[in-house]
Short mmCIF file of the N, C-alpha and C atoms (twelve columns), coordinates in Angstrom:
data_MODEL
# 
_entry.id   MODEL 
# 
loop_
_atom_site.group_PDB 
_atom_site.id 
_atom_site.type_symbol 
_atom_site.label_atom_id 
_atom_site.label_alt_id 
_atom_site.label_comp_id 
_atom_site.label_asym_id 
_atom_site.label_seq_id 
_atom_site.Cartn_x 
_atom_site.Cartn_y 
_atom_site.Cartn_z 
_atom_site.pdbx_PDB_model_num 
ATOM 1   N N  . UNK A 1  10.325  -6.450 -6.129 1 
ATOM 2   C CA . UNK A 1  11.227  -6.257 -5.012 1 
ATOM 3   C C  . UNK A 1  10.517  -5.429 -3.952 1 
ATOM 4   N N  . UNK A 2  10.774  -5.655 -2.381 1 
ATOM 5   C CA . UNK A 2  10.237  -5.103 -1.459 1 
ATOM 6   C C  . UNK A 2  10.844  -4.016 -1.151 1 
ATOM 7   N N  . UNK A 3  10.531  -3.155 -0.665 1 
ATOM 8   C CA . UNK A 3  11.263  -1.969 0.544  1 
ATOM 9   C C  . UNK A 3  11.385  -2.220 1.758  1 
ATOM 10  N N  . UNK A 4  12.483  -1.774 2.426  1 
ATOM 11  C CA . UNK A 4  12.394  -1.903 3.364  1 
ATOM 12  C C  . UNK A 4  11.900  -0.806 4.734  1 
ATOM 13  N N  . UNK A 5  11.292  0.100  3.360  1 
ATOM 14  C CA . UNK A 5  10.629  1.513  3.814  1 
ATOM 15  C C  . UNK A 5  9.169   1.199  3.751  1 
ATOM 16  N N  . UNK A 6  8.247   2.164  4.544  1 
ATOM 17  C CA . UNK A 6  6.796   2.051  4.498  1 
ATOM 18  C C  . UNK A 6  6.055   2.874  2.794  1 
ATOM 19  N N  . UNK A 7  5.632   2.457  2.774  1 
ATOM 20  C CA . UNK A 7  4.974   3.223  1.011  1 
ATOM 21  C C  . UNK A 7  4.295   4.243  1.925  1 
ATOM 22  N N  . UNK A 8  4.964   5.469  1.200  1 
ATOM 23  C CA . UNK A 8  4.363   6.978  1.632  1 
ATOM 24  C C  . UNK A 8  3.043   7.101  1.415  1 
ATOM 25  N N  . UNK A 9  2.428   6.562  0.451  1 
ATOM 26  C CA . UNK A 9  1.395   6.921  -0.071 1 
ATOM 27  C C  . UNK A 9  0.283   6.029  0.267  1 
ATOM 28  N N  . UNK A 10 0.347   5.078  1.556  1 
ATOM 29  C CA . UNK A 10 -0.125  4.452  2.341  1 
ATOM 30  C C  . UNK A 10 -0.869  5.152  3.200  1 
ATOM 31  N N  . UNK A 11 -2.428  4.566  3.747  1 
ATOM 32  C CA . UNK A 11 -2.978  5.811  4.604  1 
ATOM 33  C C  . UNK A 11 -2.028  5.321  5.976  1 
ATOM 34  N N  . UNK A 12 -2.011  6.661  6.731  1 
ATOM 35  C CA . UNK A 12 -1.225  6.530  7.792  1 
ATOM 36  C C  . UNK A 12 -1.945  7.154  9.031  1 
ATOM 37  N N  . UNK A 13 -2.402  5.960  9.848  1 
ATOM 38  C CA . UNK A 13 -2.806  6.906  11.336 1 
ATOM 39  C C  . UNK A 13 -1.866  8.334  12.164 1 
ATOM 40  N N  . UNK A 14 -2.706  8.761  12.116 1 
ATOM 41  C CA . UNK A 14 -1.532  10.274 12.581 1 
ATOM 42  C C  . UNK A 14 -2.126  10.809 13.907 1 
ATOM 43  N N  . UNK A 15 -1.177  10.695 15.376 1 
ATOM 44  C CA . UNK A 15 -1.429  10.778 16.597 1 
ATOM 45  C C  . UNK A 15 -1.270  12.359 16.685 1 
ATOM 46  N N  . UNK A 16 -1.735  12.791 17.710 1 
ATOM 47  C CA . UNK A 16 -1.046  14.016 18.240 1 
ATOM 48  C C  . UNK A 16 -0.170  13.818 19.327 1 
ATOM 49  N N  . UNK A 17 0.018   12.350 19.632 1 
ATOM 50  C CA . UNK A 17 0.986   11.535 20.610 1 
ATOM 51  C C  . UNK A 17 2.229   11.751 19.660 1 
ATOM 52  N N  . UNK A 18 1.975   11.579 17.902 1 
ATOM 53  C CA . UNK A 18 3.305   10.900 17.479 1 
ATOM 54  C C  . UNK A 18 4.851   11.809 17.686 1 
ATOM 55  N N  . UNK A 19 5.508   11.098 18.038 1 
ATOM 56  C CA . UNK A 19 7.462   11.577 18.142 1 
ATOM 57  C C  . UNK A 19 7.095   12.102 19.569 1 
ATOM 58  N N  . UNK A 20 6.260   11.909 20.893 1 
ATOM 59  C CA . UNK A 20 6.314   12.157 22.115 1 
ATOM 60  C C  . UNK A 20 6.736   10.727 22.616 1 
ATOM 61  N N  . UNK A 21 7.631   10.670 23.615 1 
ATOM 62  C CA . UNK A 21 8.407   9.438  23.977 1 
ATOM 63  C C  . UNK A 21 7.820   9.130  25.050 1 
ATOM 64  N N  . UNK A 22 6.891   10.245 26.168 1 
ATOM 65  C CA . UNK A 22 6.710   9.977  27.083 1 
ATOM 66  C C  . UNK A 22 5.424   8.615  27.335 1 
ATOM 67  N N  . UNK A 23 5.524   8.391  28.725 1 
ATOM 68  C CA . UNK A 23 4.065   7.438  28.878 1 
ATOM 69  C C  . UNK A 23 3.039   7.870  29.328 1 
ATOM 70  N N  . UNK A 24 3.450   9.036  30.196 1 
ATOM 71  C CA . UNK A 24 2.323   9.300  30.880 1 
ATOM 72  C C  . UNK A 24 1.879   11.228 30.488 1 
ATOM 73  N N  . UNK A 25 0.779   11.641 30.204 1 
ATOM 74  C CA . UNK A 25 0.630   13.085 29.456 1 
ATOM 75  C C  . UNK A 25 0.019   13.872 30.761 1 
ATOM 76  N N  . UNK A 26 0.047   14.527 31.342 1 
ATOM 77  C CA . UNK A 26 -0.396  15.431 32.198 1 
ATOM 78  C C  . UNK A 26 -1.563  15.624 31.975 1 
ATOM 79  N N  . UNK A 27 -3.109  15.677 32.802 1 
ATOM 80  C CA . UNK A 27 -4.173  16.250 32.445 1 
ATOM 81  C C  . UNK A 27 -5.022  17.036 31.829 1 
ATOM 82  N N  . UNK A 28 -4.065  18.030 32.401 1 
ATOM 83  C CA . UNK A 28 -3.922  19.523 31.436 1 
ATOM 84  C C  . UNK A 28 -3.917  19.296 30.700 1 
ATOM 85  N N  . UNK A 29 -2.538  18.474 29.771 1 
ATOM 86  C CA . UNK A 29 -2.204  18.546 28.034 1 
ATOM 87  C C  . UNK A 29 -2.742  17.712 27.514 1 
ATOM 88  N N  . UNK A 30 -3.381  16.655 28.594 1 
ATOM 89  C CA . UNK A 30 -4.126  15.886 27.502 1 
ATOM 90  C C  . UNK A 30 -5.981  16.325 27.152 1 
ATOM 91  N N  . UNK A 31 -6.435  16.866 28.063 1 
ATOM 92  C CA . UNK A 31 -7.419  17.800 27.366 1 
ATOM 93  C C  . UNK A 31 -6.968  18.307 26.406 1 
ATOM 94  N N  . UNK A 32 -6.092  19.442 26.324 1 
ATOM 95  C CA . UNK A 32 -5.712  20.268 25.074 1 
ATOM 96  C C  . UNK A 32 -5.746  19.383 24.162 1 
ATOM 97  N N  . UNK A 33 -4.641  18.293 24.244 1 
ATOM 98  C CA . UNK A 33 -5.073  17.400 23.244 1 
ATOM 99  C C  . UNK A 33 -6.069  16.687 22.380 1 
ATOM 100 N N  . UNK A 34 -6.533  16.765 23.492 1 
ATOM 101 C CA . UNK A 34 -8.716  16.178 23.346 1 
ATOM 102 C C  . UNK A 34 -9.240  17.188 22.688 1 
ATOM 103 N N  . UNK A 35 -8.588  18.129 22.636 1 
ATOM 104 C CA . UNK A 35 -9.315  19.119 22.035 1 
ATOM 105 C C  . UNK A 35 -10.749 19.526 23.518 1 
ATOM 106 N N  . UNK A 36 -10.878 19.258 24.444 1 
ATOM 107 C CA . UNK A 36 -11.608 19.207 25.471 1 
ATOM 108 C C  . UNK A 36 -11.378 20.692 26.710 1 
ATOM 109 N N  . UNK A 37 -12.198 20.753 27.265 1 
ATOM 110 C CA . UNK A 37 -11.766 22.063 28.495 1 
ATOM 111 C C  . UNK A 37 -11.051 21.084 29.505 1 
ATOM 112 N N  . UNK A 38 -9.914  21.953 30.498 1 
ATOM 113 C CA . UNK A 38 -9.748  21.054 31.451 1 
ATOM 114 C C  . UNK A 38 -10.506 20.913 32.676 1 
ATOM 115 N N  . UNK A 39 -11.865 21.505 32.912 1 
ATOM 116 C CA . UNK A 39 -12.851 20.903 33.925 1 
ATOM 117 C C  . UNK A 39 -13.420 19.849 33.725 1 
ATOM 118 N N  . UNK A 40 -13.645 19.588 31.765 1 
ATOM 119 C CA . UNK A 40 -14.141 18.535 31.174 1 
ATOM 120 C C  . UNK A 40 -13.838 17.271 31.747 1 
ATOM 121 N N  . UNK A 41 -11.641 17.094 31.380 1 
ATOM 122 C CA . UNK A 41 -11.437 16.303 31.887 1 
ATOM 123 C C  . UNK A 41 -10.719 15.837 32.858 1 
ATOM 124 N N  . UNK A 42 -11.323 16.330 33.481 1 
ATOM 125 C CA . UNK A 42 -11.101 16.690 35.374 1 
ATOM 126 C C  . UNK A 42 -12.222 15.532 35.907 1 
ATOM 127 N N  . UNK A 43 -13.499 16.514 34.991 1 
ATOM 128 C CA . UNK A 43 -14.549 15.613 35.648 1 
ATOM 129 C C  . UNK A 43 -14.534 14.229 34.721 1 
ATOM 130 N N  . UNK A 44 -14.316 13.924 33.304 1 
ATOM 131 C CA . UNK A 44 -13.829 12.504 32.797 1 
ATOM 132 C C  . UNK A 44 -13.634 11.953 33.725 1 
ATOM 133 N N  . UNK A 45 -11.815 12.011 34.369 1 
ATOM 134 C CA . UNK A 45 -11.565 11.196 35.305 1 
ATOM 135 C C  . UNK A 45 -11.992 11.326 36.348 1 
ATOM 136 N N  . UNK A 46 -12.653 11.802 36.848 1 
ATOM 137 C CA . UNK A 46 -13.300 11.925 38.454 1 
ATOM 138 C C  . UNK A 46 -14.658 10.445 38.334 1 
ATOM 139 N N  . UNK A 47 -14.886 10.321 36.727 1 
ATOM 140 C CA . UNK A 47 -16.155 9.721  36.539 1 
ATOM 141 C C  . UNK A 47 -15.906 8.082  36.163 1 
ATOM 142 N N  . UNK A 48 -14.511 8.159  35.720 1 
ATOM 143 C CA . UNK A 48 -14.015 6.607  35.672 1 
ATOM 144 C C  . UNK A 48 -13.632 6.658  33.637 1 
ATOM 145 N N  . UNK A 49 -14.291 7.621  32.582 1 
ATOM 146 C CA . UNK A 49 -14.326 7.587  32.116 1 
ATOM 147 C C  . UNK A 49 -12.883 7.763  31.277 1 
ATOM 148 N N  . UNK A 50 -12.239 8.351  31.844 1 
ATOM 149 C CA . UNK A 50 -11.127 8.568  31.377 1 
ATOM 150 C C  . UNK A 50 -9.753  8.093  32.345 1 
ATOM 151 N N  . UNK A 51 -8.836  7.272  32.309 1 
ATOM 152 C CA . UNK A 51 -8.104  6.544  33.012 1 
ATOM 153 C C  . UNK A 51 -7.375  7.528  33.361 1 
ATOM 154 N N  . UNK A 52 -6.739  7.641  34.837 1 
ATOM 155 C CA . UNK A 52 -5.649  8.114  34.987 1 
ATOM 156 C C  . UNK A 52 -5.157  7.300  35.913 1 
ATOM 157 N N  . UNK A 53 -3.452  8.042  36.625 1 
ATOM 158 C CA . UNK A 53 -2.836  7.526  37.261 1 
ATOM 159 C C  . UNK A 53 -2.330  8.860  38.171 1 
ATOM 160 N N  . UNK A 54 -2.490  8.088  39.482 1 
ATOM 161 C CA . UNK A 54 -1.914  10.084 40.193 1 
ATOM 162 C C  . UNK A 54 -0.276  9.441  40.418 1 
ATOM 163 N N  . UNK A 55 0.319   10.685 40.039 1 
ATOM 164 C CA . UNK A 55 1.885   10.812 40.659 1 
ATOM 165 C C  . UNK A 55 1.590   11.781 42.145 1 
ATOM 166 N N  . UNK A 56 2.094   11.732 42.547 1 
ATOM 167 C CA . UNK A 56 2.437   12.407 43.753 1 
ATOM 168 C C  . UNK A 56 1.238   12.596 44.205 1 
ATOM 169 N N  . UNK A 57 0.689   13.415 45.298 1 
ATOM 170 C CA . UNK A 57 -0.319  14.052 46.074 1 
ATOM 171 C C  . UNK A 57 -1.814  14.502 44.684 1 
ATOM 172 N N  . UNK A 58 -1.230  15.052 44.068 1 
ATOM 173 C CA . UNK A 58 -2.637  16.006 43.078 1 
ATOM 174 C C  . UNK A 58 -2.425  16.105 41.963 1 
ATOM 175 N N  . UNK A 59 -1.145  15.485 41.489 1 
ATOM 176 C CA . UNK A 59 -0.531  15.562 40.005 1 
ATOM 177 C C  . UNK A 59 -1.651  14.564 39.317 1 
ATOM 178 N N  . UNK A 60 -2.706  14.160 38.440 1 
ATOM 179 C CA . UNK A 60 -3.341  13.132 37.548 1 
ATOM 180 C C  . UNK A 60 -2.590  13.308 36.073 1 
ATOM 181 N N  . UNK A 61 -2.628  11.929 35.436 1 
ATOM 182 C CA . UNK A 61 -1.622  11.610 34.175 1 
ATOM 183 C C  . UNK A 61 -2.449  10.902 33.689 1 
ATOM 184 N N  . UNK A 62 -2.724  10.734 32.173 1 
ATOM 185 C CA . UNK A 62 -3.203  10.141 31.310 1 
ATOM 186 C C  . UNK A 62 -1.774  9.043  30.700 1 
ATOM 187 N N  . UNK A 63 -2.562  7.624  30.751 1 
ATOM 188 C CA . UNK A 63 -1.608  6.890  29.871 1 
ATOM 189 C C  . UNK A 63 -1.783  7.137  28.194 1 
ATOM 190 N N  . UNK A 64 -0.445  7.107  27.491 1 
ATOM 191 C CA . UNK A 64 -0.498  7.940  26.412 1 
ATOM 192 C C  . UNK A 64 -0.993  6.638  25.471 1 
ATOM 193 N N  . UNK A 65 -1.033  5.292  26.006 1 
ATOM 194 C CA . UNK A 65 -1.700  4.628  25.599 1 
ATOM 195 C C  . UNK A 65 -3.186  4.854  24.878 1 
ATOM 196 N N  . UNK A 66 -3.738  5.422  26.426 1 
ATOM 197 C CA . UNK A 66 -5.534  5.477  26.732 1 
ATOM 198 C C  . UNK A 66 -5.661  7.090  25.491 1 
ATOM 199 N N  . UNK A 67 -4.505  7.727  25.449 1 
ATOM 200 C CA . UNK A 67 -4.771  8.775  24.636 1 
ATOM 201 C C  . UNK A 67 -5.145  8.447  22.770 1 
ATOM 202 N N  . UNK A 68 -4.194  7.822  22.999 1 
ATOM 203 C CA . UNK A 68 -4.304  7.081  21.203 1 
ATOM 204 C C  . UNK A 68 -5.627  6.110  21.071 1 
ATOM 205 N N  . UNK A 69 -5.753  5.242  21.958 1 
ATOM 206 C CA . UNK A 69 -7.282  4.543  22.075 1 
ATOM 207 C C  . UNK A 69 -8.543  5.723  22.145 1 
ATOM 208 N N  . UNK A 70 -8.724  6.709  22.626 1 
ATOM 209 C CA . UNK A 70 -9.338  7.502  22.705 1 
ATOM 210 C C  . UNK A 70 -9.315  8.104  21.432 1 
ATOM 211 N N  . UNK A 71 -8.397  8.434  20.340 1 
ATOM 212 C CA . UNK A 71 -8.259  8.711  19.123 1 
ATOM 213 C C  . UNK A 71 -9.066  8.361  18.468 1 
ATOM 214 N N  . UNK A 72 -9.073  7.028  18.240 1 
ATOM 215 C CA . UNK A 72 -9.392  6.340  17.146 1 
ATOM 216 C C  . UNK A 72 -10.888 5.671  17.789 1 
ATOM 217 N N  . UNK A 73 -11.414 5.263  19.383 1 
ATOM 218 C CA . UNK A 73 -12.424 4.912  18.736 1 
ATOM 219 C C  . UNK A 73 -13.468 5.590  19.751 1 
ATOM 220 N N  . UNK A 74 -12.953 6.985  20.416 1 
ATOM 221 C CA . UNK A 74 -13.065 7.621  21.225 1 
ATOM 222 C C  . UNK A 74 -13.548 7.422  22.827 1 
ATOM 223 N N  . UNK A 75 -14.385 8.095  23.728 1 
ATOM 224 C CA . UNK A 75 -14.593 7.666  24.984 1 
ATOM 225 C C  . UNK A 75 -15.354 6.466  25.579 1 
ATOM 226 N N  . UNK A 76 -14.381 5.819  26.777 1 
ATOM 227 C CA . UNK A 76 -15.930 4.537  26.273 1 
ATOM 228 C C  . UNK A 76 -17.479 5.466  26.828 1 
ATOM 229 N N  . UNK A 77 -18.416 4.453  27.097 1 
ATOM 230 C CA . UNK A 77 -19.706 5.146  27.318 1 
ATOM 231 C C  . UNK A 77 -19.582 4.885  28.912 1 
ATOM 232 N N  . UNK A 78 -20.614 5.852  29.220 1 
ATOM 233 C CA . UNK A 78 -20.879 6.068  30.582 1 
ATOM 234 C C  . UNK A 78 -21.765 4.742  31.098 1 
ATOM 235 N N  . UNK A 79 -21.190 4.793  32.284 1 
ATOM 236 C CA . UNK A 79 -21.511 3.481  32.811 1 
ATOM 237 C C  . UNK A 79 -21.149 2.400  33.260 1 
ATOM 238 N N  . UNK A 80 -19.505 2.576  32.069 1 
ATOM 239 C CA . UNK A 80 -18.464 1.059  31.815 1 
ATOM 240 C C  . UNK A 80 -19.709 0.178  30.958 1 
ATOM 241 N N  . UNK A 81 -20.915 0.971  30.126 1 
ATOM 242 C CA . UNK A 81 -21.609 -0.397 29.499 1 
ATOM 243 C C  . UNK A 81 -21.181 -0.404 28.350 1 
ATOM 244 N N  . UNK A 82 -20.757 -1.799 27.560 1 
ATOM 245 C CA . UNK A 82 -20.639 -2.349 26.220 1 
ATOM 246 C C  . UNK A 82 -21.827 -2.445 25.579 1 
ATOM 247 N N  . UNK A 83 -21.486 -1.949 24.747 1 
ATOM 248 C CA . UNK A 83 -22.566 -2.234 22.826 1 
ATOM 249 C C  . UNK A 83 -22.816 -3.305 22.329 1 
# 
């Protein structure tokens, strides 16, 4: 018989996104998140390397998408070149 629950004892990817509803993470918090300084990724996105989106005038936002992709198989490489 199946469950209709996940088996606990299943490996489980674990975000520092997970139970945040939002889409878009503030710069700031998403360094912290990165575990990164925020000049780091200031200059990330200044470099193309790290996606953002500006709200208003000076506000930059990380899609919480690009945050979880960044997780798991981390930054792409400089350049925009593929492997």
């Amino acid at each position: 018989m199946t469950s209709a629950y996940p088996d606990p004892t299943a490996a489980v990817l674990v975000s520092v996104l997970d139970g945040d509803p939002r889409v878009l993470i503030p710069l700031p918090e998403a360094a912290e998140r990165l575990g990164i300084s925020r000049w780091q990724a200031y200059k990330l996105a200044h470099s193309g390397r790290l996606p953002t989106t500006r709200l208003g005038r000076r506000d930059l936002h990380v899609p919480a998408a690009v945050l979880r992709r960044i997780e798991q198989h981390g930054l792409p490489p400089e350049g925009g070149e593929v492997a």
